[in-house]
Amino acid sequence: MAADKLTSRSEDFSEWYNQIVLKADMADYGPVRGTMIVKPYGWKLWENIQGALNSRFQATGVENAAFPIFIPQSFLTKEAQHVEGFAPELAIVTHGGGKELAEPIVVRPTSETVIGDAYSRWIQSFRDLPVLINCWNNVVRWEMRTRIFLRTMEFYWQEGHTAHATAAEAEERTLMMLDAYTDFSVNEAAVPVVPGLKSNNETFPGADSTYTIEAMMGDGKALQSGTSHNLGQNFAKAFDIKYLSEENEREFCWTTSWGVSTRFIGAIIMTHGDDNGLIMPPRLAPIQVVVVSIFKKAKEKEAVLPVAQRIFDELKAAGIRVKLDDRENMSPGAKYYEWEMRGVPVRVEIGPRDVQKESAALARRDIPGRDGKSFVPQENIVAQVQNLLDTVQAALLKRATDFREDNTHDVTDYAGLKTAVQTGWARGWWAGSDEDENIVKQETKATLRCYPIDQPEGEGVCFYTGKPATRVALFGRAY
RNA sequence: CGGGGCGUAGCUCAGCUUGGUAGAGCGCACGGUUUGGGUCCGUGAGGUCGUCAGUUCGAAUCUGGCCGCCCCGACCA
């Protein structure tokens, strides 16, 4: 019996996405509009993301800390651009303990202000610099339209905040974290990204410059998957973050902030998933391998279970995140469909025939059905599974990268852009103004995703204005 | 905030036009049967029909208000 089938990606990508989040047991809707409940399977993925990012942060000297979720409303108004950018989407607490508050409290939409205030007290001398702190927390933004993981009113993320003595050091840190994000995304999540600089229009409120990693989803749309901001001296001036230099001069600090959110889970789903469900990249997968035992009669069960258990134990001892599915009253086929929906990258099947032949069936999630199955000896199963996990990891990255390349088109005129952004991204020389950018957005729904870090040599002609252009921009429709 | 759709069992929905004892499938529990790609049969548990008011002898059904959710646009990690 075909159980309730997943809507296909080609039929309705949005509906496919919504269903997969629920069916793969990642998350559920919260009782308040636009909020989500992250279920254990989704949270485990998030924890693995945290682990991969934390190790990269710590390698650059960043330490974790925690700041309050409540911020005095007055803080938000101190930086002009910042207040303009965030005022419309603030959740504000006006009552506490049954009484109206003297000053309303803002639920943090991001922590630049409260951290800036702390830094102004902590930093006295050039010897106190740099300050390198990261926070894993939740933030609230009163969004008009929400989508689970991609845009929820409350979401989880990390926000790193650093303070430096010089502009050069702040820029170096901004790019260093952009590199960390790129490395994480490509090598852990197998999500290929284009690192680049945001246009003026898309720059974070209060930043001098914003860098981004842009990923192409399975429907050709772009998802901003991480950002790194060079805040210049804007927040230092607003919050009076000063230090005394070696020359005994009072100087404003240069600060940065950078973040990756639970939105990244959406990126993983929409990059790798297929019509059978989710596909987890092995390096981040909550469950990397599931061992499915197959038996009919009690006698077969007696023979199969110990072998399945032994293989499970061996894989676990090797540090692989493995689960043994020994559920009875459930046919093997039903189990396969379930684990495919949940995106487990490798499945090991052990049945009576395998016990007899000392073999096992290995199935890889990225190639569904019989084509992705191989029958191997049980001997050396750990190495074979590890090998297959690596193979799947590499195959996912290659498939996503090929897809992105196939759907990114170099354009030399506006018509070319219009065609390209129907199905993917347009890349071309750009010398347009902020206003030109808005017109393109209005007419095509495509936005300037970034000026890629990786630029071609020389100069060109702007595909829109015909003016000489010094850099290439990437355009696409975005989430 | 504009446009659209929907609130009935855990989930997906039927019933509403034409008011009269609350339904199905899936899921769940139990028993049996089956198990190498979504087994089958039986038994059973489970619902103040979003909410408030109105019309009526009688409302899931008709009328109005309110609340909520989803989708599409403008805004955004």
Short mmCIF file of N, CA and C (backbone and C1' of nucleotides) in Angstrom, two decimals, chain A residues 1 33 144-145 151-152 155 224 263 296 331-333 340 347 351-354, chain B residues 1 26 33-40 69-77:
data_model
loop_
_atom_site.label_atom_id
_atom_site.label_comp_id
_atom_site.label_asym_id
_atom_site.label_seq_id
_atom_site.Cartn_x
_atom_site.Cartn_y
_atom_site.Cartn_z
N MET A 1 0.83 -1.20 0.00
CA MET A 1 0.00 0.00 0.00
C MET A 1 0.87 1.26 0.00
N ARG A 33 1.61 31.66 15.68
CA ARG A 33 1.93 31.82 14.27
C ARG A 33 3.42 32.07 14.04
N MET A 144 6.41 39.00 8.73
CA MET A 144 5.08 38.98 8.13
C MET A 144 4.73 37.58 7.64
N ARG A 145 5.64 37.04 6.89
CA ARG A 145 5.37 35.71 6.31
C ARG A 145 6.46 34.76 6.75
N ARG A 151 12.27 31.00 7.64
CA ARG A 151 11.98 32.30 8.23
C ARG A 151 10.91 32.11 9.28
N THR A 152 11.35 31.99 10.53
CA THR A 152 10.40 31.85 11.62
C THR A 152 10.55 33.07 12.52
N PHE A 155 14.08 32.17 15.93
CA PHE A 155 14.97 31.18 15.36
C PHE A 155 16.25 31.08 16.17
N GLN A 224 20.44 32.89 1.14
CA GLN A 224 21.55 33.47 1.90
C GLN A 224 21.75 32.59 3.13
N ARG A 263 18.18 28.44 9.68
CA ARG A 263 17.85 28.49 8.27
C ARG A 263 18.73 27.53 7.47
N LYS A 296 11.73 -13.63 9.09
CA LYS A 296 10.33 -14.07 9.08
C LYS A 296 10.01 -14.80 10.36
N SER A 331 7.31 -4.38 7.83
CA SER A 331 8.00 -5.03 6.73
C SER A 331 9.28 -4.26 6.39
N PRO A 332 10.24 -4.96 5.80
CA PRO A 332 11.49 -4.28 5.42
C PRO A 332 11.23 -3.09 4.51
N GLY A 333 10.32 -3.28 3.56
CA GLY A 333 10.05 -2.20 2.62
C GLY A 333 9.59 -0.94 3.34
N GLU A 340 14.53 6.35 4.26
CA GLU A 340 14.81 7.22 3.10
C GLU A 340 14.17 8.59 3.30
N ARG A 347 22.38 2.62 4.47
CA ARG A 347 21.58 1.60 5.14
C ARG A 347 22.27 0.25 4.97
N GLY A 351 19.70 -9.96 6.44
CA GLY A 351 18.63 -10.95 6.43
C GLY A 351 19.20 -12.34 6.53
N PRO A 352 18.32 -13.35 6.50
CA PRO A 352 18.76 -14.75 6.61
C PRO A 352 19.81 -15.11 5.55
N ARG A 353 19.63 -14.64 4.35
CA ARG A 353 20.58 -14.97 3.28
C ARG A 353 21.97 -14.42 3.60
N ASP A 354 21.98 -13.22 4.24
CA ASP A 354 23.27 -12.61 4.59
C ASP A 354 23.96 -13.39 5.70
P C B 1 -2.82 44.28 11.09
"O5'" C B 1 -2.41 44.48 9.56
"C5'" C B 1 -2.37 45.78 9.00
"C4'" C B 1 -2.11 45.72 7.53
"C3'" C B 1 -2.98 44.79 6.68
"O3'" C B 1 -4.29 45.30 6.49
"C1'" C B 1 -0.75 44.66 5.92
P C B 26 -6.87 1.94 6.08
"O5'" C B 26 -5.73 2.96 6.54
"C5'" C B 26 -4.68 3.33 5.65
"C4'" C B 26 -3.89 4.49 6.21
"C3'" C B 26 -3.21 4.26 7.55
"O3'" C B 26 -2.00 3.54 7.43
"C1'" C B 26 -4.31 6.35 7.58
P U B 33 0.22 -16.71 13.84
"O5'" U B 33 -0.01 -16.08 12.40
"C5'" U B 33 -0.80 -16.76 11.43
"C4'" U B 33 -0.94 -15.91 10.19
"C3'" U B 33 0.37 -15.57 9.47
"O3'" U B 33 0.82 -16.61 8.62
"C1'" U B 33 -0.92 -13.61 9.73
P U B 34 2.37 -16.77 8.35
"O5'" U B 34 2.77 -15.36 7.73
"C5'" U B 34 2.96 -15.21 6.35
"C4'" U B 34 3.08 -13.76 5.97
"C3'" U B 34 4.52 -13.25 5.88
"O3'" U B 34 5.10 -13.56 4.64
"C1'" U B 34 3.21 -11.70 7.08
P U B 35 6.67 -13.89 4.57
"O5'" U B 35 7.38 -12.48 4.71
"C5'" U B 35 6.97 -11.37 3.88
"C4'" U B 35 7.57 -10.10 4.39
"C3'" U B 35 9.10 -10.08 4.32
"O3'" U B 35 9.54 -8.78 3.97
"C1'" U B 35 8.39 -9.75 6.55
P G B 36 9.53 -8.38 2.40
"O5'" G B 36 10.86 -7.54 2.27
"C5'" G B 36 12.11 -8.15 2.50
"C4'" G B 36 13.06 -7.81 1.38
"C3'" G B 36 12.71 -8.45 0.03
"O3'" G B 36 13.07 -7.52 -0.98
"C1'" G B 36 14.82 -9.21 0.77
P G B 37 11.86 -6.67 -1.71
"O5'" G B 37 11.70 -5.49 -0.64
"C5'" G B 37 10.47 -5.32 0.07
"C4'" G B 37 9.82 -4.01 -0.34
"C3'" G B 37 9.34 -3.96 -1.80
"O3'" G B 37 8.19 -3.12 -1.89
"C1'" G B 37 10.96 -2.31 -1.47
P G B 38 6.77 -3.73 -1.18
"O5'" G B 38 6.83 -3.07 0.26
"C5'" G B 38 6.88 -1.67 0.38
"C4'" G B 38 6.18 -1.25 1.65
"C3'" G B 38 4.70 -1.61 1.71
"O3'" G B 38 4.36 -1.71 3.09
"C1'" G B 38 4.95 0.74 1.71
P U B 39 4.35 -3.17 3.73
"O5'" U B 39 3.32 -4.00 2.87
"C5'" U B 39 2.00 -4.12 3.27
"C4'" U B 39 1.56 -5.52 2.95
"C3'" U B 39 0.14 -5.80 3.37
"O3'" U B 39 -0.77 -5.37 2.37
"C1'" U B 39 1.55 -7.54 4.13
P C B 40 -2.05 -4.54 2.76
"O5'" C B 40 -3.00 -5.71 3.30
"C5'" C B 40 -3.41 -6.74 2.42
"C4'" C B 40 -3.89 -7.92 3.20
"C3'" C B 40 -4.98 -7.65 4.22
"O3'" C B 40 -6.26 -7.52 3.63
"C1'" C B 40 -3.35 -9.04 5.19
P C B 69 -1.67 31.83 14.21
"O5'" C B 69 -1.72 30.69 13.10
"C5'" C B 69 -1.41 29.35 13.45
"C4'" C B 69 -1.86 28.42 12.36
"C3'" C B 69 -1.28 28.70 10.98
"O3'" C B 69 0.03 28.19 10.84
"C1'" C B 69 -3.60 28.32 10.78
P C B 70 1.06 28.92 9.89
"O5'" C B 70 0.60 28.39 8.45
"C5'" C B 70 0.69 27.01 8.14
"C4'" C B 70 0.01 26.75 6.82
"C3'" C B 70 0.51 27.60 5.66
"O3'" C B 70 1.70 27.11 5.09
"C1'" C B 70 -1.85 27.60 5.68
P C B 71 2.72 28.15 4.41
"O5'" C B 71 1.97 28.49 3.05
"C5'" C B 71 1.78 27.50 2.05
"C4'" C B 71 0.95 28.04 0.92
"C3'" C B 71 1.48 29.33 0.29
"O3'" C B 71 2.52 29.09 -0.64
"C1'" C B 71 -0.82 29.55 0.69
P C B 72 3.65 30.19 -0.82
"O5'" C B 72 2.89 31.32 -1.64
"C5'" C B 72 2.39 31.06 -2.95
"C4'" C B 72 1.69 32.27 -3.51
"C3'" C B 72 2.45 33.59 -3.39
"O3'" C B 72 3.45 33.73 -4.37
"C1'" C B 72 0.23 33.93 -2.72
P G B 73 4.67 34.74 -4.11
"O5'" G B 73 3.93 36.15 -4.08
"C5'" G B 73 4.59 37.29 -4.57
"C4'" G B 73 3.77 38.53 -4.38
"C3'" G B 73 4.44 39.63 -3.57
"O3'" G B 73 5.29 40.43 -4.37
"C1'" G B 73 2.24 39.29 -2.76
P A B 74 6.80 40.60 -3.95
"O5'" A B 74 6.72 41.82 -2.92
"C5'" A B 74 6.56 43.15 -3.41
"C4'" A B 74 6.24 44.07 -2.27
"C3'" A B 74 7.26 44.09 -1.13
"O3'" A B 74 8.32 44.99 -1.38
"C1'" A B 74 5.11 43.76 -0.23
P C B 75 9.79 44.62 -0.90
"O5'" C B 75 9.61 44.53 0.67
"C5'" C B 75 9.82 45.66 1.50
"C4'" C B 75 9.97 45.21 2.92
"C3'" C B 75 11.22 44.39 3.23
"O3'" C B 75 12.36 45.20 3.45
"C1'" C B 75 9.32 43.33 4.15
P C B 76 13.80 44.54 3.29
"O5'" C B 76 13.77 43.56 4.53
"C5'" C B 76 14.96 43.09 5.12
"C4'" C B 76 14.65 41.96 6.05
"C3'" C B 76 15.52 40.72 5.90
"O3'" C B 76 16.70 40.83 6.67
"C1'" C B 76 13.24 40.08 5.88
P A B 77 18.13 40.19 6.12
"O5'" A B 77 18.41 39.03 7.16
"C5'" A B 77 19.77 38.70 7.42
"C4'" A B 77 19.86 37.20 7.41
"C3'" A B 77 18.95 36.52 6.39
"O3'" A B 77 19.57 36.41 5.13
"C1'" A B 77 18.73 35.49 8.50
#
